[in-house]
Coordinates of C-alpha atoms in Angstrom, one line a residue:
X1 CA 60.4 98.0 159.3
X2 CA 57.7 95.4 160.2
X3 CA 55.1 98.4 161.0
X4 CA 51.7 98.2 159.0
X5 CA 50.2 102.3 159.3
X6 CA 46.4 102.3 159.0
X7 CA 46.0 98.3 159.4
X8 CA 44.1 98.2 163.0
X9 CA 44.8 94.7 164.9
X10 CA 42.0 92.5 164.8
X11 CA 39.7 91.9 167.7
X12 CA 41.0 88.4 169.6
X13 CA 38.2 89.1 172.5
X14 CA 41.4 88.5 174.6
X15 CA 43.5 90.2 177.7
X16 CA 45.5 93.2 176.4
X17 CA 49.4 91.5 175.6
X18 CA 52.1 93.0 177.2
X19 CA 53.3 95.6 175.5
X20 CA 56.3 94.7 172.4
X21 CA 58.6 97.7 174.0
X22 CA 58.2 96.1 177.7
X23 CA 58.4 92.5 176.2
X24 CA 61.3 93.0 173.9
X25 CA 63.7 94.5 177.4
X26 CA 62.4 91.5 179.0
X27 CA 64.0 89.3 176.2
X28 CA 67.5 91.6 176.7
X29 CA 67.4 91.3 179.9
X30 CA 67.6 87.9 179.9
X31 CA 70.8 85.8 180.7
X32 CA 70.9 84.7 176.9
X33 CA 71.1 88.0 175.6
X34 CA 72.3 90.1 178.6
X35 CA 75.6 87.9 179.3
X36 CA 77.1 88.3 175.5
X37 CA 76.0 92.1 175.5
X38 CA 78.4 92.7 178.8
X39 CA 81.1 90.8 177.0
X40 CA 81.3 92.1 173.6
X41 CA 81.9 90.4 170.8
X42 CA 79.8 89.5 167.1
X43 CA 77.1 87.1 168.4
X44 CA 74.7 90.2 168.7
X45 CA 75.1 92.2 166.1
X46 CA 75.2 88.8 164.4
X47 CA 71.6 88.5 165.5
X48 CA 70.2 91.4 164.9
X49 CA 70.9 91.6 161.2
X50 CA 69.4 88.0 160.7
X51 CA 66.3 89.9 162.1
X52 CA 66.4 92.3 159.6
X53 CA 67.5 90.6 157.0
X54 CA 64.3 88.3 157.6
X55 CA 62.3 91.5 158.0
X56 CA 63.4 92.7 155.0
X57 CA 62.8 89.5 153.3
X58 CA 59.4 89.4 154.7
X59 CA 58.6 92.5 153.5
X60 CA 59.2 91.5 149.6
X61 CA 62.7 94.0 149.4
X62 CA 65.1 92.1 147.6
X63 CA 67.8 94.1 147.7
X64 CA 67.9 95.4 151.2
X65 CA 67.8 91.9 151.9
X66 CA 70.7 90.7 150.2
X67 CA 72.9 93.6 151.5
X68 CA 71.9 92.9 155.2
X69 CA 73.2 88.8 154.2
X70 CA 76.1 90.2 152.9
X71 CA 77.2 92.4 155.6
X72 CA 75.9 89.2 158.2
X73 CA 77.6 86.4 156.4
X74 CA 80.7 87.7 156.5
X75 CA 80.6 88.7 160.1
X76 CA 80.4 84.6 161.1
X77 CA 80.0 81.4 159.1
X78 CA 77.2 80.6 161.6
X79 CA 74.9 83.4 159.7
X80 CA 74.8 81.3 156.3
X81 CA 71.9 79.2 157.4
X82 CA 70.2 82.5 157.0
X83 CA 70.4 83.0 153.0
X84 CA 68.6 80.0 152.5
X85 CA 65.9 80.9 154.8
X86 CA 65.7 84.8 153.5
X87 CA 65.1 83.2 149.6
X88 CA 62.1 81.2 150.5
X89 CA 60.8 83.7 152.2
X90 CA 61.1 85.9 149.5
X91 CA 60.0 83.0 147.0
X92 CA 56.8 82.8 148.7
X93 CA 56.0 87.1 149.5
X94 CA 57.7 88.4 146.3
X95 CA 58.4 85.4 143.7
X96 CA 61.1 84.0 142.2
X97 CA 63.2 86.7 140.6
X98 CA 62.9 88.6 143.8
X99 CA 64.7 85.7 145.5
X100 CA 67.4 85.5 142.9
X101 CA 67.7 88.9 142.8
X102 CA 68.5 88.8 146.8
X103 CA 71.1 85.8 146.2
X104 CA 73.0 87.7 143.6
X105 CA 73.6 91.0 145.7
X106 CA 74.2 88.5 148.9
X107 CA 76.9 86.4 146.8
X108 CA 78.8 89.7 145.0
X109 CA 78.5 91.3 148.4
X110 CA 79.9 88.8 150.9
X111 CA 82.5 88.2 148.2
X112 CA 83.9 91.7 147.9
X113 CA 83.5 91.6 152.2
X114 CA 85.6 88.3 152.1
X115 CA 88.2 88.3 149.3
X116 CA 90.2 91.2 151.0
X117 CA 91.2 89.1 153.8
X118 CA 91.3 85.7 152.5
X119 CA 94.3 87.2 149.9
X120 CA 96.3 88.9 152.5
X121 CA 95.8 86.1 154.4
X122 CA 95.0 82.8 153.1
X123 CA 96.2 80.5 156.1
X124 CA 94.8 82.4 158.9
X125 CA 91.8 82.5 157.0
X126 CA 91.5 78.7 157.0
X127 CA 92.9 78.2 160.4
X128 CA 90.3 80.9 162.0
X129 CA 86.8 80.3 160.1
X130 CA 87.2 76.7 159.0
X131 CA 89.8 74.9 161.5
X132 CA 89.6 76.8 164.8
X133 CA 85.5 76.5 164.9
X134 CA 85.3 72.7 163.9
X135 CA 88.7 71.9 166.8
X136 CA 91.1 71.2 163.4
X137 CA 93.0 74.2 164.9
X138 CA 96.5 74.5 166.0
X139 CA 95.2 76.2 169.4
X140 CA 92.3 74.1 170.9
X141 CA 89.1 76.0 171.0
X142 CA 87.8 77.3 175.0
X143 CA 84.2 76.2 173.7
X144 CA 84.1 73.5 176.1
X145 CA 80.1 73.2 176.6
X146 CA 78.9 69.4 176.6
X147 CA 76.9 69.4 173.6
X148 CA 76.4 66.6 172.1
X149 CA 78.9 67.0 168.8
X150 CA 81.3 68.1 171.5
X151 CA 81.4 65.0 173.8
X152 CA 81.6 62.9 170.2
X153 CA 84.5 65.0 169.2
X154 CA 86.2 64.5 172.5
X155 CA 86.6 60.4 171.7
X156 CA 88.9 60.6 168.9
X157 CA 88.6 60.6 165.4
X158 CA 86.0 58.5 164.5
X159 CA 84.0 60.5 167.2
X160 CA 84.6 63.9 165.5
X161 CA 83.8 61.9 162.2
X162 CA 80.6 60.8 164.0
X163 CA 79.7 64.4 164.8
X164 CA 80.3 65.5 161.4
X165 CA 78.3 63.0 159.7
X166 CA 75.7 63.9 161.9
X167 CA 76.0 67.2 161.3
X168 CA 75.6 66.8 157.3
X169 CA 72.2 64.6 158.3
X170 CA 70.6 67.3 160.3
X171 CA 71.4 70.1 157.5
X172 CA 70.3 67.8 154.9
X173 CA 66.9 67.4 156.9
X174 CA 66.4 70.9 157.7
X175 CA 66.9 72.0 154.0
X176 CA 64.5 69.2 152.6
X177 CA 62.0 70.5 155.2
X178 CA 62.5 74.0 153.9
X179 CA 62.0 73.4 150.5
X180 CA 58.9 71.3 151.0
X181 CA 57.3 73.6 153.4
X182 CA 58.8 77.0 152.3
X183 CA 58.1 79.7 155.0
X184 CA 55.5 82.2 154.2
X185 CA 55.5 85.0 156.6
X186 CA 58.4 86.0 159.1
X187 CA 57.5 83.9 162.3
X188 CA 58.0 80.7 160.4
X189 CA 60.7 82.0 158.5
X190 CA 62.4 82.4 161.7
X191 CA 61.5 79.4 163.1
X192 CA 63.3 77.2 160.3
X193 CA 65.9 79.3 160.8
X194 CA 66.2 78.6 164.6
X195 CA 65.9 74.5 164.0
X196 CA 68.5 74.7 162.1
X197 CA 71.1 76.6 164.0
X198 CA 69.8 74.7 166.7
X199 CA 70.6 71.5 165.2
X200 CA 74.3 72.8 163.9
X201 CA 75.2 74.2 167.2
X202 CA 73.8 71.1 168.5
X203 CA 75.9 68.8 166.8
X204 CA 78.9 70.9 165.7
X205 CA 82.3 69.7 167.5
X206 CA 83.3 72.7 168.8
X207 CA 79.9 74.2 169.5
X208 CA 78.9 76.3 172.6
X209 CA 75.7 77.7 174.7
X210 CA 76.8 80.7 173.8
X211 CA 75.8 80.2 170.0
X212 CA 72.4 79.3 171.4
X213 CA 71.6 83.3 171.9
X214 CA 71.1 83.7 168.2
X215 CA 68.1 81.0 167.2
X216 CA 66.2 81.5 171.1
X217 CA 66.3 85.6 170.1
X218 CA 64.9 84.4 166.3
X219 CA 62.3 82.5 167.8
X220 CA 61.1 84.9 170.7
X221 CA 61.8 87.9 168.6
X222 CA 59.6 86.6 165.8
X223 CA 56.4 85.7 168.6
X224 CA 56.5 89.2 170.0
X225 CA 56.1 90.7 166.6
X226 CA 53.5 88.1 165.4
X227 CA 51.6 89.1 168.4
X228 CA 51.9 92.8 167.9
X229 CA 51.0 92.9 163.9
X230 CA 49.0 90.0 162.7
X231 CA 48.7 89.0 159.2
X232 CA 45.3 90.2 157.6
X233 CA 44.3 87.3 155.3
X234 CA 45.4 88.1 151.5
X235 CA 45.3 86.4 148.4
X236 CA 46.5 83.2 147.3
X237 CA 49.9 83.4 146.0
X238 CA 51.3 80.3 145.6
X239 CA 49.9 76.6 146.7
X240 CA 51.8 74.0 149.0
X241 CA 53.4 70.4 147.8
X242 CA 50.3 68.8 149.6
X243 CA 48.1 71.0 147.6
X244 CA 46.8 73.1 150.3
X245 CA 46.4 76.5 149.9
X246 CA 49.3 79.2 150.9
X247 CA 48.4 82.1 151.9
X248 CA 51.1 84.8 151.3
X249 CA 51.2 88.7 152.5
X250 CA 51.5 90.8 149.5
X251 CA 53.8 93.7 149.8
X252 CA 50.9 96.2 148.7
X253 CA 47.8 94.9 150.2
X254 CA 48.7 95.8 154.1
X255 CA 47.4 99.8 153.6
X256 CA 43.8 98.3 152.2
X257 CA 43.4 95.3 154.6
X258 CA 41.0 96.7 157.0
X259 CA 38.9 99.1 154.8
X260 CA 36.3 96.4 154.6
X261 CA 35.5 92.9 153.1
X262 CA 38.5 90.4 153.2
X263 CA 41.5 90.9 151.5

């Protein structure tokens, strides 16, 4: 998806990387990656189509991006953080109606994905996304890691109130960082993404290691490809709120950034 034909990496004047096939097995092999891929379940699939939604987003597709949120989002509440991330990415690479193009398909589309369930099933719906993750449920939840909203949750009431509150504070910080320093290619893009699922995991009551595998894969995932297809610099699309430049990829300039002068 993230391929740029007839673009030839820049000269660094560096050692050779390791190449992005060997690197990415590496990153599978790992323990984060490795241990949820021998027991099942939706964390990685989960994670891979945050990758490409951001991919898509990156690469100024709108509506390939909002289908891949839609299918995401309503795999796992942990994979909304992601729509808010995807839009100003696509803010910055394709503009504004690009971005509310993406939101409308990922709204109608997680809708029709949701809707069937929640009216066959309204109370399991509640007990399984909203109670059971946050430890309102009837059965206690087994994700028992010490993480900090945990160990608050675990003295009572006000402790869980505590974790919540907390909670609120770091997604109101990691959104006002967002919209003042809106993401302009894919690594950073990912990288916003990962504080903030680090910070709700971090902090949410019932949260566990496990949840961790999604924003360490984002960040590591992101590096290997910033290293294997660097941004040519393009024009100017947009400016920052400290009135710096932002330099944004265009969607169409990639096939002429290396046929000479600077793009």
């Amino acid at each position: 998806m993230l391929r740029r034909s007839g673009v030839p990496a820049p000269s660094t004047g560096q050692r050779e990387q390791i190449p992005y096939g060997t690197a990415v097995a590496v990153l599978i092999a790992s323990p984060v990656v490795a241990l949820p891929l021998c027991v099942s379940g939706v964390d990685l699939p989960l994670t891979g189509l945050c990758c490409l939604a951001l991919a898509l987003a990156a690469r100024g597709r709108p509506a390939a991006a909002g289908l891949a949120l839609a299918v995401v989002c309503s795999l796992k509440w942990t994979a909304w953080p992601a729509i808010a991330v995807a839009l100003a990415l696509l803010g910055c690479v394709a503009g504004r109606r690009a971005a509310v193009r993406c939101t409308g398909i990922a709204a109608v589309g997680t809708t029709l994905l949701i809707v069937p369930s929640a009216l066959l099933s309204p109370a399991a719906m509640v007990e399984q996304v909203l109670a059971f993750p946050t430890g309102r449920g009837n059965l206690p939840t087994p994700a028992a890691s010490p993480l900090p909203g945990r160990l608050l949750a675990d003295l009572g009431p006000a402790g869980w109130y505590a974790a919540v509150g907390l909670l609120v504070c770091g997604a109101l910080a990691v959104a006002l960082y967002l919209v003042r320093l809106p993401p302009a290619h894919l690594r950073a893009a990912a990288d916003r993404l990962a504080i903030g699922l680090l910070v709700a995991f971090t902090l949410a009551p019932a949260g566990r290691f496990g949840y961790l595998a999604l924003p360490l894969v984002l960040m590591g995932w992101a590096r290997l490809v910033d290293a294997r297809e660097p941004l040519p610099s393009l024009p100017v699309r947009g400016a920052r709120p400290d009135g710096m430049a932002l330099v944004v990829p265009s969607r169409h300039s990639y096939a002429h950034a290396g046929t000479g002068g600077e793009q």
